[in-house]
Tab-separated table of C-alpha atoms in Angstrom:
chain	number	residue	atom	x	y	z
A	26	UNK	CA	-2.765	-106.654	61.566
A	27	UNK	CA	-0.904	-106.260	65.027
A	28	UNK	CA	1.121	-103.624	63.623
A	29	UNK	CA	-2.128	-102.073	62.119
A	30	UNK	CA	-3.953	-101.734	65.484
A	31	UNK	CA	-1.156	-100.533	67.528
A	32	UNK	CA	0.397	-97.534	65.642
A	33	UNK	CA	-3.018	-95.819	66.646
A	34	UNK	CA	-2.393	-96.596	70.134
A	35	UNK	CA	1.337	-95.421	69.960
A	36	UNK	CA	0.250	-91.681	68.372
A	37	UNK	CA	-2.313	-91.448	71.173
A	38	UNK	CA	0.645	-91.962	73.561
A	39	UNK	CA	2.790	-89.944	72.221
A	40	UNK	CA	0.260	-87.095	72.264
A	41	UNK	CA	-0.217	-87.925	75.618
A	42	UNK	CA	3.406	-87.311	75.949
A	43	UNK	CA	3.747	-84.482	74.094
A	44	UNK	CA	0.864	-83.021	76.786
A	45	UNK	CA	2.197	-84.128	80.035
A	46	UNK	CA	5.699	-82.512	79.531
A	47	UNK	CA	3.950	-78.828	78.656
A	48	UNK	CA	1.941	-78.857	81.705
A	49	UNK	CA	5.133	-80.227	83.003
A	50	UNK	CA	6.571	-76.861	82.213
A	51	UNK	CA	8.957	-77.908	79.787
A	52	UNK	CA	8.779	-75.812	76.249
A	53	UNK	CA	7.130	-78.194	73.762
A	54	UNK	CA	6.516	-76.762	69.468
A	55	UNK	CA	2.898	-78.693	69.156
A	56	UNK	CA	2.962	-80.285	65.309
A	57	UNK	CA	-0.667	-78.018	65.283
A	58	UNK	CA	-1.958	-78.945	61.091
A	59	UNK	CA	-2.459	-75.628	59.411
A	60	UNK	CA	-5.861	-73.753	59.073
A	61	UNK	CA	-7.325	-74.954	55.957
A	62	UNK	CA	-7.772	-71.567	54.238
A	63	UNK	CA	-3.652	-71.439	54.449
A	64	UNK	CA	-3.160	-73.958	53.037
A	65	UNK	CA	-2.240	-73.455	48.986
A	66	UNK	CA	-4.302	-75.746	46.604
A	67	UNK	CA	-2.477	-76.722	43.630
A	68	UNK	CA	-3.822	-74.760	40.962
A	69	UNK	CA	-5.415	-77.306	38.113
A	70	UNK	CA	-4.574	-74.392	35.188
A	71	UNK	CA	-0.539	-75.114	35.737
A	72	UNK	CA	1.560	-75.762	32.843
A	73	UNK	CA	2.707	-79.026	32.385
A	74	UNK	CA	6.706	-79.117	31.720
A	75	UNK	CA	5.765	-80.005	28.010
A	76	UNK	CA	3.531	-76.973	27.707
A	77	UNK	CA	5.824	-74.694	28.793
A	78	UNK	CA	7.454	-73.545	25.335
A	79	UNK	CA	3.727	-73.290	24.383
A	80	UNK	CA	2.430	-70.888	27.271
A	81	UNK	CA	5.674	-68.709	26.854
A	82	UNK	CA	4.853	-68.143	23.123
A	83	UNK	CA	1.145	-67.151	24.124
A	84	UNK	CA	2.607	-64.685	26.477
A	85	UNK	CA	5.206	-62.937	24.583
A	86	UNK	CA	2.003	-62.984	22.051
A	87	UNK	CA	0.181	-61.189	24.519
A	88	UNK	CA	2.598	-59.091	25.638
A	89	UNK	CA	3.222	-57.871	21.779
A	90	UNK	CA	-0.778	-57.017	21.464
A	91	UNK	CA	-0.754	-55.283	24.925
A	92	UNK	CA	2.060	-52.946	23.908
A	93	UNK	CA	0.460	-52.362	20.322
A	94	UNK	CA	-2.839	-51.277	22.064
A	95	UNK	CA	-0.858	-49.378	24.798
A	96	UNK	CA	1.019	-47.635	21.727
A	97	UNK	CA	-2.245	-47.057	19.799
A	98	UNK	CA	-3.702	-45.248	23.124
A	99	UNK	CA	-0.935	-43.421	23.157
A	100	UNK	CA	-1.079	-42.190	19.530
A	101	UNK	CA	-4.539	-41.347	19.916
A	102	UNK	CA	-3.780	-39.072	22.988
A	103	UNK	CA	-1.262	-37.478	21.260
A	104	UNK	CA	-3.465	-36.692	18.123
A	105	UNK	CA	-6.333	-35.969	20.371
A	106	UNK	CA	-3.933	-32.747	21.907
A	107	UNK	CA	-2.645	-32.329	18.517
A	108	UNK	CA	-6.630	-32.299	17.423
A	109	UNK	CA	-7.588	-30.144	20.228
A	110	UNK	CA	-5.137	-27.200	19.465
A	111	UNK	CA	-5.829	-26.906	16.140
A	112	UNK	CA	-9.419	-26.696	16.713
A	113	UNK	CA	-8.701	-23.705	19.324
A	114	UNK	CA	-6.928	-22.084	16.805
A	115	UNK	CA	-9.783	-22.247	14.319
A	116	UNK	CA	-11.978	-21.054	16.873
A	117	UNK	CA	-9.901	-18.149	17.496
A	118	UNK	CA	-9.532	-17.855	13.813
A	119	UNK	CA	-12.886	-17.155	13.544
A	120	UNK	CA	-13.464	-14.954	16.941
A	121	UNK	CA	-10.958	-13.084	15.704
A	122	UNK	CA	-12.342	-12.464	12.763
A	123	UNK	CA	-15.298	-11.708	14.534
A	124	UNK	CA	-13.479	-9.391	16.255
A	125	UNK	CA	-12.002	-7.345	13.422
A	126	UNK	CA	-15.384	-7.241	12.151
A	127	UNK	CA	-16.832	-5.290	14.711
A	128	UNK	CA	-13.889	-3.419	15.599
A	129	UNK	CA	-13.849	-2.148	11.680
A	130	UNK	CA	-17.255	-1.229	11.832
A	131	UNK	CA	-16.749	0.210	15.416
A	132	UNK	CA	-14.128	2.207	13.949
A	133	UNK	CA	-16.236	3.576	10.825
A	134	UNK	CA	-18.822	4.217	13.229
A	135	UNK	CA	-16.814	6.381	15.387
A	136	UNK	CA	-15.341	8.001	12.360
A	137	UNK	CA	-18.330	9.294	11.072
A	138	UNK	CA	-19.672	10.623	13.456
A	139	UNK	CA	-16.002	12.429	14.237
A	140	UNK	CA	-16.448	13.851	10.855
A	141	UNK	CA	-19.944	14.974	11.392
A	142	UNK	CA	-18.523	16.784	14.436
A	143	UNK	CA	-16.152	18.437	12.071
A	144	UNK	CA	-18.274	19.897	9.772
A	145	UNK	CA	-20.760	21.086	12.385
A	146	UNK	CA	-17.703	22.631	14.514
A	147	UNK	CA	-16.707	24.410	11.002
A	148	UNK	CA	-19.914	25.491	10.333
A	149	UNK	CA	-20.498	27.068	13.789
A	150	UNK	CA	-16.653	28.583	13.863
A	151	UNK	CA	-17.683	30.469	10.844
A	152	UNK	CA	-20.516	31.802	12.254
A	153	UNK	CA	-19.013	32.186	15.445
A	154	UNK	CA	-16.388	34.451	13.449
A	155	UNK	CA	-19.029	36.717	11.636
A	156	UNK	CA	-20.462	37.958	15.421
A	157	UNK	CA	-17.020	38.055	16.317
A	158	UNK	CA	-16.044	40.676	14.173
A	159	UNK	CA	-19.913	42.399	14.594
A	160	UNK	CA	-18.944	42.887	18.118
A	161	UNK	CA	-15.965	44.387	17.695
A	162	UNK	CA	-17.322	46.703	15.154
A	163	UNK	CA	-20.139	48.060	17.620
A	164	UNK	CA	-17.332	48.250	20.246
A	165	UNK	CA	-15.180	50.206	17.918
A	166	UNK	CA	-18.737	52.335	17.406
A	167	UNK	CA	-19.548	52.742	20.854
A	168	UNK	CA	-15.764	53.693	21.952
A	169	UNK	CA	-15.489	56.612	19.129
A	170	UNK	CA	-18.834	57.737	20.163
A	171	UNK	CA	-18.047	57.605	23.930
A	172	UNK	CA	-14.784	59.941	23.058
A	173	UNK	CA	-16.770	62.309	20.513
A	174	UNK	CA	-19.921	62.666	23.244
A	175	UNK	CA	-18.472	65.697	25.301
A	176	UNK	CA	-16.619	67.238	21.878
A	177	UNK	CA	-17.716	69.222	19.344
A	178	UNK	CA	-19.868	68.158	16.496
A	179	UNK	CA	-17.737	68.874	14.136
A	180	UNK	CA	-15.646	66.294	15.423
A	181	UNK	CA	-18.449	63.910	15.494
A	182	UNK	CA	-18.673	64.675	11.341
A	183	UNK	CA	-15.267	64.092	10.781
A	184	UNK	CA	-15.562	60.236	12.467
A	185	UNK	CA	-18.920	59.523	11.259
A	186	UNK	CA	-19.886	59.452	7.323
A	187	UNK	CA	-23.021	61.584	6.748
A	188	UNK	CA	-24.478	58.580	4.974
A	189	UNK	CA	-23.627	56.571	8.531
A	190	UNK	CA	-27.081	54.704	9.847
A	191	UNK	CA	-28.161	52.834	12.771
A	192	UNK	CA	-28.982	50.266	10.530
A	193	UNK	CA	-25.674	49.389	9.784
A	194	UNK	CA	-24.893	48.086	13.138
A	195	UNK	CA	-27.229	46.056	13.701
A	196	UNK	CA	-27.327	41.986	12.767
A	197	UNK	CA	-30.105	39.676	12.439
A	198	UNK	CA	-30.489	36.699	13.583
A	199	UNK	CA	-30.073	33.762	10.549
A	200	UNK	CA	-32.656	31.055	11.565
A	201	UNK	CA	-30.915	28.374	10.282
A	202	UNK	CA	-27.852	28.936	12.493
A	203	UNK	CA	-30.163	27.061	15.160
A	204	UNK	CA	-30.082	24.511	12.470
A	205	UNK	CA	-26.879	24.054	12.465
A	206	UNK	CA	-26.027	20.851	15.172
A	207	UNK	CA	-25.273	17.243	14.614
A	208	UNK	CA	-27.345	14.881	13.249
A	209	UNK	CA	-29.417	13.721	15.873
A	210	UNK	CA	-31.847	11.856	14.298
A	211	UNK	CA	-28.781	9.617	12.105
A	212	UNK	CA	-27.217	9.176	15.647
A	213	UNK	CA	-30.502	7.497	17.178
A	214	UNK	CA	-31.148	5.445	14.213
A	215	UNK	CA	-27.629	4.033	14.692
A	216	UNK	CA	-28.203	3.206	17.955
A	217	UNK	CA	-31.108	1.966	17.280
A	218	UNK	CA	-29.566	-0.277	14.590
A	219	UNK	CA	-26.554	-1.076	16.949
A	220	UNK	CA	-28.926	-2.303	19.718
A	221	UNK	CA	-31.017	-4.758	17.277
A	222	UNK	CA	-27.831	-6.166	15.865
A	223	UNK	CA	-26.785	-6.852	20.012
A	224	UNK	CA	-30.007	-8.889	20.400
A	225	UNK	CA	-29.793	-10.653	17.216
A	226	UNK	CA	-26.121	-11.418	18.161
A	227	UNK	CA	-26.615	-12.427	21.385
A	228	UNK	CA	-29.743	-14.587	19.947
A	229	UNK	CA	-27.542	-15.982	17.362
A	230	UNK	CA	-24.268	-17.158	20.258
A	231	UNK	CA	-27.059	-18.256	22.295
A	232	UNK	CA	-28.893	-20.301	19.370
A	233	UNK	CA	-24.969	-21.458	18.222
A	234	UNK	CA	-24.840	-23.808	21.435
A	235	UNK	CA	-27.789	-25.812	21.359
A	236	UNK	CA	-27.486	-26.316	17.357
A	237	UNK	CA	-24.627	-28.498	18.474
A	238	UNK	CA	-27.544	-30.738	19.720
A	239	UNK	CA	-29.940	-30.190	16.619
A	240	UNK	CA	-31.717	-33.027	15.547
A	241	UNK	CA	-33.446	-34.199	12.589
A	242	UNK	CA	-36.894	-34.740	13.951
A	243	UNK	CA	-39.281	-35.972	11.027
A	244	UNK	CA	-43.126	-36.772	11.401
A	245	UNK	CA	-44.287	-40.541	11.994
A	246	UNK	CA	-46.893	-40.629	9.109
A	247	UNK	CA	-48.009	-43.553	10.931
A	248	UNK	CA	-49.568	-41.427	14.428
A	249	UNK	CA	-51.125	-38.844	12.243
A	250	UNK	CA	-54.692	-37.905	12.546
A	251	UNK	CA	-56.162	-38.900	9.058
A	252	UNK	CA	-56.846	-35.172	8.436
A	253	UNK	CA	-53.320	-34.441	8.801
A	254	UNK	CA	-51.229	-34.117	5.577
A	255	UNK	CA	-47.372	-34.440	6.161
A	256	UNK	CA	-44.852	-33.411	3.297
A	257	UNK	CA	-42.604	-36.137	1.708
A	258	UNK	CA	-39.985	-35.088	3.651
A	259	UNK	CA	-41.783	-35.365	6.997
A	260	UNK	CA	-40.893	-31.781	7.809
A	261	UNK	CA	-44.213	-29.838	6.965
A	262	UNK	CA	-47.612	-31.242	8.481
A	263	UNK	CA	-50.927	-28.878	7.826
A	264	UNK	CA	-54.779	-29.995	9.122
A	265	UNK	CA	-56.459	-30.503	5.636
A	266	UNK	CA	-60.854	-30.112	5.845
A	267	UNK	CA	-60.965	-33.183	3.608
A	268	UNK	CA	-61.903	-36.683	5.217
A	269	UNK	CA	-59.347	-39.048	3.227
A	270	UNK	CA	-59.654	-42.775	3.586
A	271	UNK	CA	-56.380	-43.884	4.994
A	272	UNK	CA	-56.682	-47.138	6.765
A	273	UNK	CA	-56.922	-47.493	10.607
A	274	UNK	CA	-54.163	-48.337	12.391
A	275	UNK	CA	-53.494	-48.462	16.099
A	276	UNK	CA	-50.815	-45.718	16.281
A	277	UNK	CA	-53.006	-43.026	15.060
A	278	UNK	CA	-54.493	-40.753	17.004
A	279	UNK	CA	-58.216	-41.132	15.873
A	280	UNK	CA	-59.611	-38.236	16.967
A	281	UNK	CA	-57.631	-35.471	17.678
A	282	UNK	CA	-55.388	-33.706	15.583
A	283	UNK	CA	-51.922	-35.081	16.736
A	284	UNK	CA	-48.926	-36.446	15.348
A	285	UNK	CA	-45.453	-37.973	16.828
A	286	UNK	CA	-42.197	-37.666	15.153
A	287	UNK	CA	-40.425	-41.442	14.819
A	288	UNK	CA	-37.148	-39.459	16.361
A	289	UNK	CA	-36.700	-41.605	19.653
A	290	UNK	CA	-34.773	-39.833	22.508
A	291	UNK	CA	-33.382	-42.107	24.948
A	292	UNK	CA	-30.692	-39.810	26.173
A	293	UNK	CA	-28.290	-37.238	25.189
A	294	UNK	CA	-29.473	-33.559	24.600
A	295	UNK	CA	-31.655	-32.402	21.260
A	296	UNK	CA	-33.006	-29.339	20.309
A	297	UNK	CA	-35.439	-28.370	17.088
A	298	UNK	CA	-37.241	-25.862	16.167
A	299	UNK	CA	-40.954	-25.325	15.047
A	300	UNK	CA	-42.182	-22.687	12.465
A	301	UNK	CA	-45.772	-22.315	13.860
A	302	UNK	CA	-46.591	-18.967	12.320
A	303	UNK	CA	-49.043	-20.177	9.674
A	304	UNK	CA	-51.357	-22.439	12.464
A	305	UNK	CA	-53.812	-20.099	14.696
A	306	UNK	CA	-53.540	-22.254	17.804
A	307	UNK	CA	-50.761	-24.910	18.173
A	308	UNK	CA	-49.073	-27.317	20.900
A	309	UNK	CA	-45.574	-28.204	20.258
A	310	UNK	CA	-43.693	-30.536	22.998
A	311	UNK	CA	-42.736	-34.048	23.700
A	312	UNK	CA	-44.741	-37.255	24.735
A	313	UNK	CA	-43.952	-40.509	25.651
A	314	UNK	CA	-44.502	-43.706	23.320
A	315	UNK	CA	-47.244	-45.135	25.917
A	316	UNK	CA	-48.982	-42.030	25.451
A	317	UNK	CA	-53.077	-42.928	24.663
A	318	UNK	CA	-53.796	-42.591	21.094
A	319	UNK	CA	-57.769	-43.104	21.278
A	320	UNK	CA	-60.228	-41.131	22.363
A	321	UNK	CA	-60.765	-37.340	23.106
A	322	UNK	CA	-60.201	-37.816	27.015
A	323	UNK	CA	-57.269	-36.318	29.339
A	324	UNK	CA	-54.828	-39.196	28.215
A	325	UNK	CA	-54.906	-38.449	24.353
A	326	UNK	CA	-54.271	-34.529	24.656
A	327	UNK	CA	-50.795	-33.158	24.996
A	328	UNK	CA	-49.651	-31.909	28.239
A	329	UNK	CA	-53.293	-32.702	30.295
A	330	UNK	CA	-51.096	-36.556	31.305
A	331	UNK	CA	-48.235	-37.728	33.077
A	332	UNK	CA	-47.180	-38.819	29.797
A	333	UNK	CA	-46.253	-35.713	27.403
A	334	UNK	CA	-45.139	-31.919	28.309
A	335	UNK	CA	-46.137	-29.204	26.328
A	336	UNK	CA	-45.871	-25.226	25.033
A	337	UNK	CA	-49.576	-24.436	23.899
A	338	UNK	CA	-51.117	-21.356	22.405
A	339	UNK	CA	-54.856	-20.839	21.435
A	340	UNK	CA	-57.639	-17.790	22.018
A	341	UNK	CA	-54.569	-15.214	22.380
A	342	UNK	CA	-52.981	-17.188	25.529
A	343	UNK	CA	-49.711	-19.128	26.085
A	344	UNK	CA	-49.296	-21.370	28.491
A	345	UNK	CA	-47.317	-24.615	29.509
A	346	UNK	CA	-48.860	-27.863	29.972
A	347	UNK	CA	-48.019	-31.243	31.666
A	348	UNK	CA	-49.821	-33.446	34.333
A	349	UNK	CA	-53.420	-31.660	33.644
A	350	UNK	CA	-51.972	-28.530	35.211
A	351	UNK	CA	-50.658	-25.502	33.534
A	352	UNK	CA	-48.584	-22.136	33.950
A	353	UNK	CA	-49.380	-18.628	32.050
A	354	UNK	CA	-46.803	-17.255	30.218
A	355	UNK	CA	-47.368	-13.486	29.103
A	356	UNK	CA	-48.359	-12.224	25.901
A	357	UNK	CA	-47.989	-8.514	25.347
A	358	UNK	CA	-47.431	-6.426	22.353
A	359	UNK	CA	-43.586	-6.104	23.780
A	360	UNK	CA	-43.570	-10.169	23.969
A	361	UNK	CA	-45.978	-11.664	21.582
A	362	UNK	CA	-46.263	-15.548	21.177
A	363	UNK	CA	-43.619	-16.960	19.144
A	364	UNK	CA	-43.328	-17.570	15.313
A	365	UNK	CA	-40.594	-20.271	15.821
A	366	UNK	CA	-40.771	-22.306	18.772
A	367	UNK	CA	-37.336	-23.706	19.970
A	368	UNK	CA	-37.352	-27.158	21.972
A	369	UNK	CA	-34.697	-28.542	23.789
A	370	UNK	CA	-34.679	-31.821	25.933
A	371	UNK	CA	-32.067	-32.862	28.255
A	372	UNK	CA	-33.161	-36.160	28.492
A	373	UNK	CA	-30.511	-37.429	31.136
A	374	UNK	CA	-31.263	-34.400	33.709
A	375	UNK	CA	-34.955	-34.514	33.376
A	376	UNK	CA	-35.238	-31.282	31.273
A	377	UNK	CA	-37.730	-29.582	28.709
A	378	UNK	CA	-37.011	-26.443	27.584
A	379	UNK	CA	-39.227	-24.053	25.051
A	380	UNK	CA	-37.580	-21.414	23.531
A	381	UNK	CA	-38.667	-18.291	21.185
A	382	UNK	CA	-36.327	-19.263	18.417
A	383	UNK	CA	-36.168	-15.371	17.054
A	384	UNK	CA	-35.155	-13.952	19.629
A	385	UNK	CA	-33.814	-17.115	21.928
A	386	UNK	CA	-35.856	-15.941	25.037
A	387	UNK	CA	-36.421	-19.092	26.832
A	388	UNK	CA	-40.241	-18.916	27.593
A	389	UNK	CA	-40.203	-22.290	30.118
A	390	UNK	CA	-38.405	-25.313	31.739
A	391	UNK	CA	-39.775	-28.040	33.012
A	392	UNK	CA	-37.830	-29.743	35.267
A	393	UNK	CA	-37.123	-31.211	38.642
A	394	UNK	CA	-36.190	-28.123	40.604
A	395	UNK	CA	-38.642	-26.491	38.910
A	396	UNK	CA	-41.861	-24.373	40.414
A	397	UNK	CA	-43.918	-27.009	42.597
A	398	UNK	CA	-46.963	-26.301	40.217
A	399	UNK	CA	-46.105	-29.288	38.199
A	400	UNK	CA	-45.448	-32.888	39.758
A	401	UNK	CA	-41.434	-33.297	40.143
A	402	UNK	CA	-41.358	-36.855	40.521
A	403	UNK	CA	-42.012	-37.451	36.525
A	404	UNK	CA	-39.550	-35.150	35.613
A	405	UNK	CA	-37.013	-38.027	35.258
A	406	UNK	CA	-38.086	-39.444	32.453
A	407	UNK	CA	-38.501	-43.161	32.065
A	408	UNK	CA	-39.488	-44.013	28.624
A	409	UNK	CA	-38.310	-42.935	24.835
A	410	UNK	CA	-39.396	-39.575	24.481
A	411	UNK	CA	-40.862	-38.047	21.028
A	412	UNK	CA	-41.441	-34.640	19.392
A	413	UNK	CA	-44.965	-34.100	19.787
A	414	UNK	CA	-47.552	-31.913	17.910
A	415	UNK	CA	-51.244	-30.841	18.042
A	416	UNK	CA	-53.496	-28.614	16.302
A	417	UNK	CA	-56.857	-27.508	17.393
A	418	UNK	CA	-60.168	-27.208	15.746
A	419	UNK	CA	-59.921	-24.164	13.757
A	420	UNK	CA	-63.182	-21.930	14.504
A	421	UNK	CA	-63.126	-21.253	10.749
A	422	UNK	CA	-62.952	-24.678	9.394
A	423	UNK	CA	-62.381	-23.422	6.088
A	424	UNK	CA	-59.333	-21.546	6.342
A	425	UNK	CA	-55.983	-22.369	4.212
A	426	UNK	CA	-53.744	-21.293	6.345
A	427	UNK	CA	-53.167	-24.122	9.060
A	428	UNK	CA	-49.819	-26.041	9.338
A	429	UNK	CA	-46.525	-26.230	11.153
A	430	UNK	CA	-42.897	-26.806	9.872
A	431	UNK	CA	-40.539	-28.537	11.280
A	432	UNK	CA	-37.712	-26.134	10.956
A	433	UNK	CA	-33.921	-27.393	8.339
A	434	UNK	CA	-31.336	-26.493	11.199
A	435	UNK	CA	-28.493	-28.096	9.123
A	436	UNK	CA	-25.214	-25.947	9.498
């Protein structure tokens, strides 16, 4: 117990010690204890000396897998360059071909009209010869007169015939040497032709990219007005004048002609196209899920909520819908309203985008930088969005020709 009580004593004194000979001057290494956060904790996961030969097999184990999967990402780079070149080259392939095409036809072109040159240039050299040698018979004329016209007439005899005339020397004019000239009319029909086949080209390269995206977008038989029949395969939906007793259900739109596709788009790009020729006044566009499905108010109709965005065209106008508020888009006889509606959604950059699909001239965008008219901050979209469609009350409820298609884009 002595012992006990007086090593506490002794480490106080030598710590006293230790003190008085620093302020003594003298150079003195303090035993400090390290900080805490220095020190190293034993870890708790350490092998034991008999788990040793186990660990090292799980590592070289490891070590195998890791350099198989480092291998196998290696492969796959090297077949994804290998994959990449070869699909160049089949894209050149078929440019080129492309290419040849045109230049062939370019070439045929260009060669006959050369050979229409030809025979007009032929034509016209003959001609061209005939007053040739007219003129140099009236100069041969006019230079034995000229000679003869101081001399005697007896002289005049002996160079003229008695049965000579007037009459002789003079030509008339052929009307159909003003015919003679290049085909005109051929030339502006080929240009014509040429400049058609541009637009439909340029329709066609344009239409190429966003088929990458193309979707197959089917009708939700389930959201249909009860009036509206949909084909088996959920492409084709038409307004039918017969009331048909199909039970209720709370997806359905119960009073105005509208139907949802059950293609969800949660992000990604798609594009489809609508055949709305056959339907007198249409909306085609995109709503959200939440969108009201009762009613005849604001929140039911397409593009009049905060909910759907739409391309609408009834009574001769076009316009674009969303938020209640919409923009006029012109209809002339130059640009008439579509027959195929392209639709493309960007769903990750906030974008809707309606297209003519004939003629791929993009009619609007809705988007964030978009024209203030419509409310930017719900052009990020925040829920599932799905093809959307509407028709309106027919003024001639009896007509038979009333439905859209949803257009086969499969390549």
């Amino acid at each position: 117990m002595a012992e006990e009580n007086l090593n506490p004593l002794s480490e106080e004194a030598g710590f006293f010690c230790l003190a008085t000979e620093a302020r003594s001057g003298t150079q003195v290494t303090q035993p400090f204890p390290r900080s805490p956060k220095l020190i190293r904790k034993p870890s708790g996961n350490s092998p034991k000396p008999s788990e040793l030969p186990v660990w090292l097999e799980e590592l070289k184990k490891e070590k195998k897998k890791t350099e198989a999967h480092l291998e196998s990402i290696k492969k796959r780079q090297t077949n994804l360059i290998t994959s990449s070149e070869t699909m160049k080259q089949r894209i050149q392939e078929c440019f080129e071909g492309l290419h040849m095409a045109l230049q062939e036809d370019e070439q045929a072109v260009l060669d006959m009209i050369e050979q229409d040159r030809r025979e007009t240039s032929s034509k016209l050299n003959r001609i061209l010869k005939d007053w040739n040698q007219h003129l140099a018979l009236l100069q041969k004329h006019i230079t034995v007169m000229q000679s003869a016209q101081d001399g005697p007439v007896e002289s005049l005899k002996q160079l003229f015939p008695e049965d000579f005339k007037m009459t002789c020397c003079r030509k008339k004019l052929d009307p159909a040497e003003e015919e003679i000239k290049m085909n005109e009319e051929k030339a502006q029909k080929l240009m014509k032709a040429l400049r058609n086949i541009s637009k439909d080209l340029k329709a066609q390269l344009q239409q190429k990219t966003l088929l990458l995206d193309s979707s197959n977008v089917a009708i939700d038989k389930q959201t249909c007005h009860k009036q509206i029949k949909v084909s088996s395969d959920g492409r084709v939906l038409g307004l039918s004048t017969e009331d048909r007793s199909i039970p209720d259900d709370p997806l359905r739109f119960d009073q105005l002609y509208c139907a949802l596709s059950c293609f969800a788009i949660k992000t990604g790009k798609h594009y489809w196209e609508v055949d709305v020729h056959c339907c007198p006044a249409w909306a085609v566009g995109v709503a959200y899920g939440s969108i009201q499905r009762r009613g005849r108010d604001k929140g039911a109709k397409l593009g009049r909520n905060r909910c759907s965005w739409s391309l609408e065209f009834q009574d001769g106008h076009l316009t674009a819908w969303h938020n209640d508020r919409h923009l006029a888009l012109p209809v002339t006889a130059a640009r008439a309203a579509p027959n195929r509606v392209g639709v493309f959604v960007n769903y990750i950059k906030g974008r809707v985008r309606f297209y003519d699909a004939e003629t791929m001239r993009m009619l609007h965008e809705f988007s964030a930088v978009q024209t203030a008219v419509f409310d930017r901050a719900h052009h990020q979209f925040t829920e599932p969005l799905y093809p959307a469609f509407r028709f309106f009350t027919p003024r001639d409820r009896h007509t038979g020709h009333n439905h859209m298609e949803v257009c086969d884009l499969s390549l």
